[in-house]
Coordinates of N, CA and C in Angstrom, one line a residue:
M79 N -26.5 0.4 -22.6 CA -27.5 0.7 -21.6 C -27.0 0.1 -20.3
A80 N -26.6 -1.2 -20.3 CA -26.2 -1.8 -19.1 C -25.0 -1.1 -18.5
K81 N -24.1 -0.7 -19.3 CA -22.9 0.0 -18.8 C -23.3 1.3 -18.1
N82 N -24.3 2.0 -18.7 CA -24.8 3.3 -18.1 C -25.3 3.0 -16.7
K83 N -26.1 1.9 -16.6 CA -26.7 1.6 -15.4 C -25.7 1.2 -14.3
F84 N -24.6 0.5 -14.8 CA -23.5 0.1 -13.9 C -22.9 1.4 -13.4
N85 N -22.6 2.4 -14.3 CA -22.0 3.6 -13.9 C -22.8 4.4 -12.9
Q86 N -24.1 4.4 -13.1 CA -25.1 5.1 -12.2 C -25.0 4.4 -10.8
N87 N -25.1 3.1 -10.9 CA -25.0 2.3 -9.6 C -23.7 2.6 -8.8
W88 N -22.6 2.6 -9.6 CA -21.3 2.9 -9.0 C -21.3 4.3 -8.3
V89 N -21.8 5.3 -9.1 CA -21.8 6.6 -8.5 C -22.7 6.7 -7.3
H90 N -23.8 6.1 -7.4 CA -24.8 6.1 -6.2 C -24.1 5.4 -5.0
D91 N -23.5 4.2 -5.2 CA -22.8 3.6 -4.1 C -21.7 4.4 -3.5
H92 N -20.9 5.0 -4.4 CA -19.7 5.8 -4.0 C -20.2 7.0 -3.2
I93 N -21.2 7.7 -3.6 CA -21.7 8.9 -2.9 C -22.2 8.5 -1.5
N94 N -22.8 7.3 -1.4 CA -23.4 6.9 -0.2 C -22.5 6.0 0.7
D95 N -21.3 5.8 0.2 CA -20.3 5.0 0.9 C -19.9 5.7 2.2
P96 N -20.1 5.1 3.4 CA -19.7 5.7 4.6 C -18.3 6.1 4.7
Y97 N -17.4 5.2 4.1 CA -16.0 5.5 4.2 C -15.6 6.7 3.3
V98 N -16.3 6.9 2.1 CA -16.1 8.0 1.3 C -16.5 9.3 2.1
K99 N -17.6 9.2 2.7 CA -18.1 10.4 3.5 C -17.1 10.7 4.6
L100 N -16.6 9.7 5.3 CA -15.6 9.9 6.4 C -14.3 10.5 5.9
A101 N -13.9 10.0 4.7 CA -12.6 10.5 4.2 C -12.8 12.0 3.8
Q102 N -13.9 12.3 3.3 CA -14.1 13.8 2.9 C -14.2 14.6 4.2
K103 N -14.8 14.1 5.3 CA -14.9 14.8 6.5 C -13.6 15.0 7.2
E104 N -12.7 13.9 7.1 CA -11.4 13.9 7.8 C -10.3 14.4 7.0
G105 N -10.6 14.8 5.7 CA -9.6 15.4 4.9 C -8.6 14.4 4.2
Y106 N -9.1 13.2 4.1 CA -8.2 12.2 3.4 C -8.7 12.1 1.9
R107 N -7.7 11.8 1.0 CA -7.9 11.8 -0.4 C -8.7 10.6 -1.0
A108 N -8.7 9.5 -0.2 CA -9.4 8.3 -0.7 C -9.9 7.5 0.5
R109 N -10.9 6.7 0.3 CA -11.5 5.8 1.3 C -10.5 4.7 1.7
A110 N -9.5 4.4 0.8 CA -8.5 3.4 1.1 C -7.7 3.6 2.4
V111 N -7.7 4.8 2.9 CA -7.0 5.1 4.1 C -7.5 4.3 5.3
Y112 N -8.8 3.9 5.3 CA -9.4 3.2 6.4 C -9.0 1.7 6.4
K113 N -8.5 1.2 5.3 CA -8.0 -0.1 5.2 C -6.7 -0.1 6.0
L114 N -5.8 0.8 5.7 CA -4.5 0.9 6.3 C -4.7 1.2 7.8
K115 N -5.6 2.1 8.1 CA -5.8 2.5 9.5 C -6.2 1.3 10.4
E116 N -7.2 0.5 9.9 CA -7.6 -0.7 10.6 C -6.5 -1.7 10.9
I117 N -5.7 -1.9 9.8 CA -4.6 -2.9 9.9 C -3.5 -2.3 10.9
D118 N -3.2 -1.0 10.8 CA -2.2 -0.4 11.6 C -2.7 -0.4 13.1
E119 N -4.0 -0.2 13.3 CA -4.4 -0.2 14.7 C -4.4 -1.5 15.4
S120 N -4.6 -2.6 14.6 CA -4.5 -3.9 15.1 C -3.1 -4.4 15.2
E121 N -2.2 -4.0 14.3 CA -0.8 -4.5 14.3 C 0.2 -3.6 14.8
K122 N -0.1 -2.3 15.1 CA 0.8 -1.3 15.6 C 2.1 -1.2 14.7
L123 N 1.8 -1.0 13.4 CA 2.9 -1.0 12.4 C 3.6 0.3 12.4
I124 N 2.9 1.4 12.5 CA 3.5 2.8 12.3 C 3.7 3.5 13.6
K125 N 5.0 3.9 13.8 CA 5.4 4.6 15.0 C 6.3 5.8 14.6
P126 N 6.3 6.8 15.4 CA 7.2 8.0 15.2 C 8.6 7.5 15.2
G127 N 9.4 8.1 14.3 CA 10.9 7.8 14.2 C 11.2 6.8 13.0
Q128 N 10.1 6.2 12.4 CA 10.4 5.2 11.4 C 10.7 5.8 10.0
L129 N 11.3 5.0 9.2 CA 11.5 5.2 7.8 C 10.5 4.3 7.0
I130 N 9.6 5.0 6.3 CA 8.6 4.2 5.6 C 8.5 4.5 4.1
V131 N 8.3 3.5 3.3 CA 8.1 3.7 1.9 C 6.6 3.3 1.5
D132 N 6.0 4.1 0.7 CA 4.6 3.9 0.3 C 4.7 3.7 -1.2
L133 N 4.6 2.5 -1.7 CA 4.6 2.1 -3.1 C 3.2 2.2 -3.7
G134 N 3.1 2.9 -4.9 CA 1.8 3.0 -5.5 C 0.9 4.0 -4.7
A135 N 1.5 5.1 -4.3 CA 1.0 6.0 -3.3 C -0.2 6.9 -3.8
T136 N -0.2 7.3 -5.1 CA -1.2 8.2 -5.5 C -2.7 7.6 -5.4
P137 N -3.6 8.4 -4.9 CA -3.6 9.9 -4.7 C -3.0 10.3 -3.4
G138 N -2.7 9.4 -2.5 CA -1.9 9.8 -1.3 C -2.5 9.6 0.0
S139 N -3.7 8.9 0.1 CA -4.3 8.8 1.4 C -3.5 8.0 2.4
W140 N -2.8 7.0 1.9 CA -1.9 6.2 2.9 C -0.8 7.1 3.4
S141 N -0.2 7.8 2.5 CA 0.9 8.7 2.9 C 0.4 9.8 3.9
Q142 N -0.8 10.3 3.7 CA -1.4 11.2 4.6 C -1.5 10.6 6.0
Y143 N -2.0 9.4 6.0 CA -2.2 8.7 7.3 C -0.9 8.5 8.0
V144 N 0.1 8.0 7.2 CA 1.5 7.8 7.8 C 2.0 9.1 8.4
R145 N 1.9 10.1 7.6 CA 2.4 11.4 8.0 C 1.7 11.9 9.3
N146 N 0.4 11.6 9.5 CA -0.2 12.0 10.7 C 0.3 11.2 11.9
K147 N 0.6 9.9 11.6 CA 1.1 9.0 12.7 C 2.5 9.4 13.1
L148 N 3.3 10.0 12.2 CA 4.7 10.4 12.5 C 4.8 11.8 13.0
A149 N 3.6 12.5 13.0 CA 3.6 13.9 13.5 C 3.8 14.0 15.0
G150 N 4.0 15.3 15.4 CA 4.2 15.5 16.8 C 5.5 16.2 17.2
K151 N 6.4 16.4 16.1 CA 7.6 17.0 16.4 C 7.4 18.5 16.6
E152 N 8.2 19.1 17.5 CA 8.0 20.6 17.7 C 8.1 21.3 16.4
G153 N 7.3 22.3 16.2 CA 7.3 23.1 15.0 C 6.5 22.5 13.9
G154 N 5.7 21.4 14.2 CA 4.8 20.9 13.3 C 5.3 19.9 12.3
G155 N 6.6 19.5 12.4 CA 7.1 18.5 11.5 C 6.8 17.1 11.9
I156 N 7.6 16.1 11.4 CA 7.4 14.7 11.8 C 8.7 14.1 12.3
T157 N 8.5 13.1 13.1 CA 9.7 12.3 13.5 C 9.7 11.0 12.7
G158 N 10.7 10.9 11.8 CA 10.8 9.9 10.8 C 10.7 10.4 9.4
E159 N 10.7 9.5 8.5 CA 10.6 10.0 7.1 C 9.7 9.1 6.2
I160 N 9.0 9.7 5.3 CA 8.1 9.0 4.4 C 8.6 9.2 3.0
F161 N 8.7 8.1 2.2 CA 9.0 8.2 0.8 C 7.9 7.6 0.0
A162 N 7.3 8.3 -0.9 CA 6.2 7.8 -1.7 C 6.5 7.7 -3.1
L163 N 6.1 6.6 -3.8 CA 6.4 6.4 -5.2 C 5.2 6.1 -6.0
D164 N 5.1 6.6 -7.2 CA 4.0 6.2 -8.0 C 4.3 6.6 -9.5
L165 N 3.7 5.9 -10.4 CA 3.8 6.2 -11.8 C 3.1 7.5 -12.1
L166 N 1.9 7.7 -11.4 CA 1.1 8.9 -11.6 C 1.6 10.0 -10.7
P167 N 1.3 11.3 -11.1 CA 1.6 12.4 -10.3 C 0.8 12.4 -9.0
M168 N 1.3 13.1 -8.0 CA 0.6 13.2 -6.7 C 0.7 14.6 -6.2
E169 N -0.5 15.1 -5.8 CA -0.5 16.4 -5.1 C 0.4 16.4 -3.9
P170 N 1.3 17.4 -3.7 CA 2.2 17.4 -2.6 C 1.5 17.2 -1.2
I171 N 2.2 16.5 -0.3 CA 1.8 16.3 1.1 C 2.9 16.7 1.9
A172 N 2.7 17.5 2.9 CA 3.7 18.0 3.8 C 4.6 16.9 4.4
D173 N 5.9 17.0 4.3 CA 6.8 16.1 4.9 C 6.9 14.7 4.2
V174 N 6.2 14.6 3.0 CA 6.3 13.4 2.2 C 7.2 13.6 1.0
Q175 N 8.2 12.8 0.9 CA 9.2 12.9 -0.3 C 8.6 12.0 -1.4
F176 N 8.2 12.7 -2.5 CA 7.5 11.9 -3.5 C 8.5 11.8 -4.7
I177 N 8.5 10.5 -5.3 CA 9.2 10.3 -6.5 C 8.2 9.8 -7.5
Q178 N 8.1 10.4 -8.7 CA 7.2 9.9 -9.7 C 8.0 9.1 -10.7
G179 N 7.5 7.8 -10.8 CA 8.2 6.9 -11.7 C 7.8 5.5 -11.4
D180 N 8.4 4.5 -12.1 CA 8.1 3.1 -12.0 C 9.2 2.5 -11.1
F181 N 8.8 2.0 -9.9 CA 9.9 1.5 -9.0 C 10.6 0.3 -9.5
R182 N 10.1 -0.3 -10.6 CA 10.8 -1.4 -11.3 C 12.0 -0.9 -12.1
E183 N 12.1 0.4 -12.3 CA 13.2 0.9 -13.1 C 14.3 1.4 -12.3
E184 N 15.5 1.1 -12.7 CA 16.7 1.4 -11.9 C 16.9 2.9 -11.6
V185 N 16.5 3.7 -12.6 CA 16.7 5.1 -12.3 C 15.8 5.6 -11.2
V186 N 14.6 5.0 -11.0 CA 13.7 5.4 -9.9 C 14.2 4.9 -8.6
L187 N 14.7 3.6 -8.6 CA 15.3 3.0 -7.4 C 16.5 3.8 -7.0
N188 N 17.3 4.2 -7.9 CA 18.5 5.0 -7.6 C 18.1 6.3 -6.9
Q189 N 17.0 6.9 -7.4 CA 16.6 8.2 -6.7 C 16.2 7.9 -5.2
L190 N 15.5 6.8 -5.0 CA 15.1 6.5 -3.7 C 16.3 6.2 -2.8
E191 N 17.2 5.4 -3.4 CA 18.4 5.0 -2.6 C 19.3 6.2 -2.2
S192 N 19.2 7.2 -3.1 CA 20.0 8.4 -2.8 C 19.4 9.2 -1.6
L193 N 18.1 9.1 -1.5 CA 17.4 9.7 -0.3 C 17.6 8.9 1.0
L194 N 17.8 7.6 0.8 CA 17.9 6.8 2.0 C 19.3 6.8 2.6
H195 N 20.3 7.2 1.8 CA 21.7 7.3 2.3 C 22.1 6.0 3.0
G196 N 21.7 4.8 2.5 CA 22.2 3.6 3.1 C 21.3 3.1 4.3
R197 N 20.4 3.9 4.7 CA 19.6 3.5 5.9 C 18.5 2.5 5.5
Q198 N 18.2 1.6 6.4 CA 17.2 0.6 6.1 C 15.8 1.0 6.6
L199 N 14.8 0.5 6.0 CA 13.4 0.9 6.2 C 12.8 0.0 7.3
D200 N 11.8 0.7 8.0 CA 11.1 -0.1 9.0 C 9.8 -0.7 8.4
L201 N 9.3 -0.1 7.4 CA 8.0 -0.6 6.8 C 7.9 -0.2 5.3
V202 N 7.5 -1.2 4.6 CA 7.1 -0.9 3.1 C 5.6 -1.2 3.0
L203 N 4.9 -0.2 2.5 CA 3.5 -0.4 2.2 C 3.3 -0.4 0.7
S204 N 2.4 -1.3 0.2 CA 2.1 -1.3 -1.2 C 0.6 -1.5 -1.4
D205 N 0.0 -0.4 -1.9 CA -1.4 -0.5 -2.3 C -1.5 -0.6 -3.8
M206 N -0.4 -1.1 -4.4 CA -0.3 -1.2 -5.9 C -1.2 -2.3 -6.4
A207 N -1.8 -2.0 -7.6 CA -2.6 -3.1 -8.2 C -2.4 -2.8 -9.7
P208 N -2.3 -3.9 -10.5 CA -2.2 -3.7 -12.0 C -3.5 -3.3 -12.6
N209 N -3.5 -2.8 -13.8 CA -4.8 -2.6 -14.5 C -5.3 -4.0 -14.8
L210 N -6.5 -4.2 -14.3 CA -7.1 -5.5 -14.5 C -7.8 -5.7 -15.8
S211 N -7.6 -6.8 -16.5 CA -8.2 -7.1 -17.8 C -9.5 -7.8 -17.8
G212 N -9.8 -8.5 -16.7 CA -11.0 -9.3 -16.6 C -10.7 -10.8 -16.8
N213 N -9.5 -11.0 -17.4 CA -9.0 -12.4 -17.6 C -8.3 -12.8 -16.3
S214 N -8.9 -13.8 -15.5 CA -8.4 -14.1 -14.2 C -6.9 -14.6 -14.2
T215 N -6.6 -15.4 -15.3 CA -5.2 -15.9 -15.4 C -4.2 -14.8 -15.6
V216 N -4.5 -14.0 -16.6 CA -3.6 -12.8 -16.9 C -3.5 -11.9 -15.6
D217 N -4.7 -11.6 -15.1 CA -4.7 -10.7 -13.9 C -3.9 -11.2 -12.7
S218 N -4.1 -12.5 -12.5 CA -3.4 -13.2 -11.4 C -1.9 -13.1 -11.6
A219 N -1.4 -13.3 -12.8 CA 0.0 -13.2 -13.1 C 0.5 -11.8 -12.9
R220 N -0.3 -10.8 -13.3 CA 0.2 -9.4 -13.1 C 0.3 -9.1 -11.6
V221 N -0.7 -9.5 -10.8 CA -0.7 -9.3 -9.4 C 0.5 -10.0 -8.7
E222 N 0.7 -11.2 -9.1 CA 1.8 -12.0 -8.6 C 3.2 -11.3 -8.9
Y223 N 3.3 -10.8 -10.1 CA 4.5 -10.1 -10.5 C 4.8 -8.8 -9.7
I224 N 3.7 -8.0 -9.5 CA 3.9 -6.8 -8.7 C 4.3 -7.1 -7.2
I225 N 3.7 -8.2 -6.7 CA 4.0 -8.6 -5.3 C 5.4 -9.2 -5.2
E226 N 5.8 -9.9 -6.2 CA 7.2 -10.4 -6.2 C 8.2 -9.3 -6.2
L227 N 7.9 -8.2 -6.9 CA 8.8 -7.1 -7.0 C 8.8 -6.3 -5.6
A228 N 7.6 -6.3 -5.0 CA 7.5 -5.6 -3.7 C 8.3 -6.4 -2.6
I229 N 8.3 -7.7 -2.7 CA 9.0 -8.6 -1.8 C 10.5 -8.4 -2.0
E230 N 10.9 -8.4 -3.3 CA 12.3 -8.2 -3.7 C 12.8 -6.8 -3.1
F231 N 12.0 -5.8 -3.3 CA 12.3 -4.5 -2.8 C 12.5 -4.5 -1.3
A232 N 11.5 -5.1 -0.6 CA 11.6 -5.2 0.9 C 12.8 -5.9 1.3
N233 N 13.2 -7.0 0.6 CA 14.4 -7.8 1.0 C 15.6 -6.9 0.9
A234 N 15.6 -6.1 -0.1 CA 16.8 -5.2 -0.3 C 16.9 -4.0 0.6
H235 N 15.8 -3.6 1.1 CA 15.8 -2.3 1.9 C 15.2 -2.3 3.3
L236 N 14.6 -3.4 3.7 CA 14.0 -3.5 5.1 C 15.1 -3.8 6.1
K237 N 14.8 -3.3 7.3 CA 15.6 -3.8 8.5 C 15.2 -5.2 8.7
P238 N 16.1 -6.0 9.3 CA 15.7 -7.4 9.6 C 14.4 -7.6 10.3
T239 N 14.1 -6.6 11.2 CA 12.8 -6.7 11.9 C 11.6 -6.0 11.2
G240 N 11.9 -5.5 10.0 CA 10.9 -4.7 9.3 C 9.7 -5.5 8.8
A241 N 8.7 -4.7 8.2 CA 7.5 -5.4 7.8 C 7.1 -4.9 6.4
L242 N 6.4 -5.8 5.6 CA 5.8 -5.4 4.3 C 4.3 -5.7 4.3
L243 N 3.6 -4.7 3.9 CA 2.1 -4.9 3.7 C 1.8 -4.6 2.3
V244 N 1.1 -5.6 1.7 CA 0.8 -5.5 0.2 C -0.7 -5.8 0.0
K245 N -1.3 -5.1 -1.0 CA -2.6 -5.5 -1.5 C -2.5 -6.7 -2.4
C246 N -3.4 -7.6 -2.2 CA -3.4 -8.9 -3.0 C -4.9 -9.1 -3.4
F247 N -5.1 -10.2 -4.1 CA -6.5 -10.6 -4.5 C -6.6 -12.1 -4.4
H248 N -7.7 -12.6 -4.0 CA -8.0 -14.0 -4.1 C -8.1 -14.4 -5.5
G249 N -7.3 -15.3 -6.0 CA -7.3 -15.7 -7.4 C -6.4 -16.9 -7.6
P250 N -6.2 -17.3 -8.8 CA -5.4 -18.5 -9.1 C -4.0 -18.5 -8.5
S251 N -3.4 -17.3 -8.3 CA -2.0 -17.3 -7.8 C -1.9 -16.9 -6.3
Y252 N -3.1 -16.8 -5.6 CA -3.1 -16.4 -4.2 C -2.2 -17.3 -3.3
N253 N -2.4 -18.6 -3.5 CA -1.6 -19.5 -2.6 C -0.1 -19.4 -2.9
L254 N 0.2 -19.2 -4.2 CA 1.6 -19.1 -4.5 C 2.2 -17.8 -3.9
I255 N 1.4 -16.7 -3.8 CA 1.9 -15.5 -3.2 C 2.1 -15.7 -1.7
V256 N 1.1 -16.4 -1.1 CA 1.2 -16.6 0.4 C 2.5 -17.4 0.6
D257 N 2.8 -18.5 -0.2 CA 4.0 -19.3 0.0 C 5.2 -18.4 -0.2
L258 N 5.2 -17.5 -1.1 CA 6.3 -16.6 -1.3 C 6.6 -15.7 -0.1
F259 N 5.5 -15.2 0.5 CA 5.6 -14.5 1.7 C 6.2 -15.3 2.8
K260 N 5.7 -16.6 2.9 CA 6.2 -17.5 4.0 C 7.7 -17.8 3.8
A261 N 8.1 -17.8 2.6 CA 9.6 -18.1 2.3 C 10.5 -16.9 2.7
N262 N 9.9 -15.7 2.8 CA 10.7 -14.5 3.0 C 10.5 -13.9 4.4
F263 N 9.4 -14.2 5.0 CA 9.1 -13.5 6.3 C 8.8 -14.5 7.4
K264 N 9.2 -14.2 8.6 CA 9.0 -15.1 9.8 C 7.6 -15.2 10.1
T265 N 6.8 -14.2 10.1 CA 5.4 -14.3 10.4 C 4.6 -13.7 9.2
V266 N 3.5 -14.4 8.8 CA 2.7 -13.9 7.7 C 1.2 -14.0 8.1
S267 N 0.5 -13.0 7.8 CA -1.0 -13.0 8.1 C -1.7 -12.3 7.0
N268 N -3.0 -12.6 6.9 CA -3.8 -11.9 5.9 C -4.9 -11.1 6.6
K269 N -5.2 -10.0 6.0 CA -6.2 -9.0 6.6 C -7.2 -8.6 5.6
K270 N -8.5 -8.7 6.1 CA -9.6 -8.2 5.2 C -10.3 -7.1 6.0
P271 N -9.8 -5.8 5.9 CA -10.3 -4.7 6.7 C -11.8 -4.5 6.3
K272 N -12.5 -3.9 7.2 CA -14.0 -3.6 7.0 C -14.2 -2.7 5.8
A273 N -13.2 -1.8 5.6 CA -13.4 -0.8 4.4 C -13.2 -1.5 3.1
S274 N -12.7 -2.8 3.1 CA -12.6 -3.6 1.8 C -14.0 -4.0 1.5
K275 N -14.5 -3.8 0.4 CA -15.9 -4.1 0.0 C -16.1 -5.6 0.1
D276 N -17.2 -6.1 0.6 CA -17.5 -7.5 0.7 C -17.4 -8.3 -0.6
K277 N -17.9 -7.6 -1.7 CA -17.8 -8.4 -3.0 C -16.5 -8.3 -3.6
S278 N -15.5 -7.6 -3.0 CA -14.2 -7.5 -3.6 C -13.4 -8.7 -3.2
S279 N -12.5 -9.2 -4.1 CA -11.6 -10.3 -3.7 C -10.3 -9.8 -3.1
E280 N -10.3 -8.4 -2.9 CA -9.1 -7.8 -2.3 C -8.8 -8.3 -0.9
I281 N -7.6 -8.5 -0.6 CA -7.1 -8.9 0.7 C -5.7 -8.4 0.9
F282 N -5.3 -8.2 2.1 CA -3.9 -7.6 2.3 C -3.1 -8.7 3.0
L283 N -1.8 -8.8 2.6 CA -0.9 -9.7 3.2 C 0.2 -8.9 4.0
L284 N 0.5 -9.4 5.2 CA 1.4 -8.7 6.0 C 2.5 -9.7 6.4
G285 N 3.8 -9.3 6.1 CA 4.9 -10.1 6.4 C 5.8 -9.3 7.4
K286 N 6.2 -10.0 8.5 CA 7.0 -9.3 9.5 C 8.3 -10.1 9.8
G287 N 9.4 -9.4 9.8 CA 10.7 -10.1 10.1 C 11.3 -10.8 8.9
L288 N 12.3 -10.3 8.4 CA 12.9 -11.0 7.2 C 13.6 -12.3 7.6
K289 N 13.4 -13.4 6.8 CA 14.1 -14.6 7.0 C 15.5 -14.6 6.6
H290 N 15.7 -13.8 5.5 CA 17.1 -13.8 4.9 C 17.5 -12.4 4.7
P291 N 17.8 -11.6 5.8 CA 18.1 -10.2 5.7 C 19.5 -10.1 4.9
Q292 N 19.5 -9.0 4.1 CA 20.7 -8.8 3.3 C 21.8 -8.0 4.0

């Protein structure tokens, strides 16, 4: 019964969520787009001409936003390139090159690298989150592992002046993750966009400028 009530409350909150309504009105696939939009507008991360990777892209609202920011080329195309990766399938988005698979696996990384042709990225975005178990120690370890992989990926593929934005959570490993960011990036800041629900422990970490470019 309690679970039923929780589901009803969730549906009610979701339907009445102003960001859900705005996403539907503006043609975005998820309310998460407004988290990226707010961070981008304050940090000026996304500019035409950039090469950008969106990790954990499905359903695609972040890639939609990036695509709109890179648009403006004659003939309706974009200036720059977007590469989106996810384990789950994603409905196609114009001008977005999608790879379905686990970016931890070499075969998937090889696919991406073949599209990059040795070029370095301006920005890596990661809205990835593990399936949470409810056990804070286990979940923190999973979050930390995913972010470690994102940092490793960024170190291998970013320009020295590039940036990495990841979704994180306040939990037992939060300070360790911040320290890891500080060890790899020249400037590190945390962001709690308005579209992140107040009761959520979700927070975003932004690292700019690699300390040890490869």
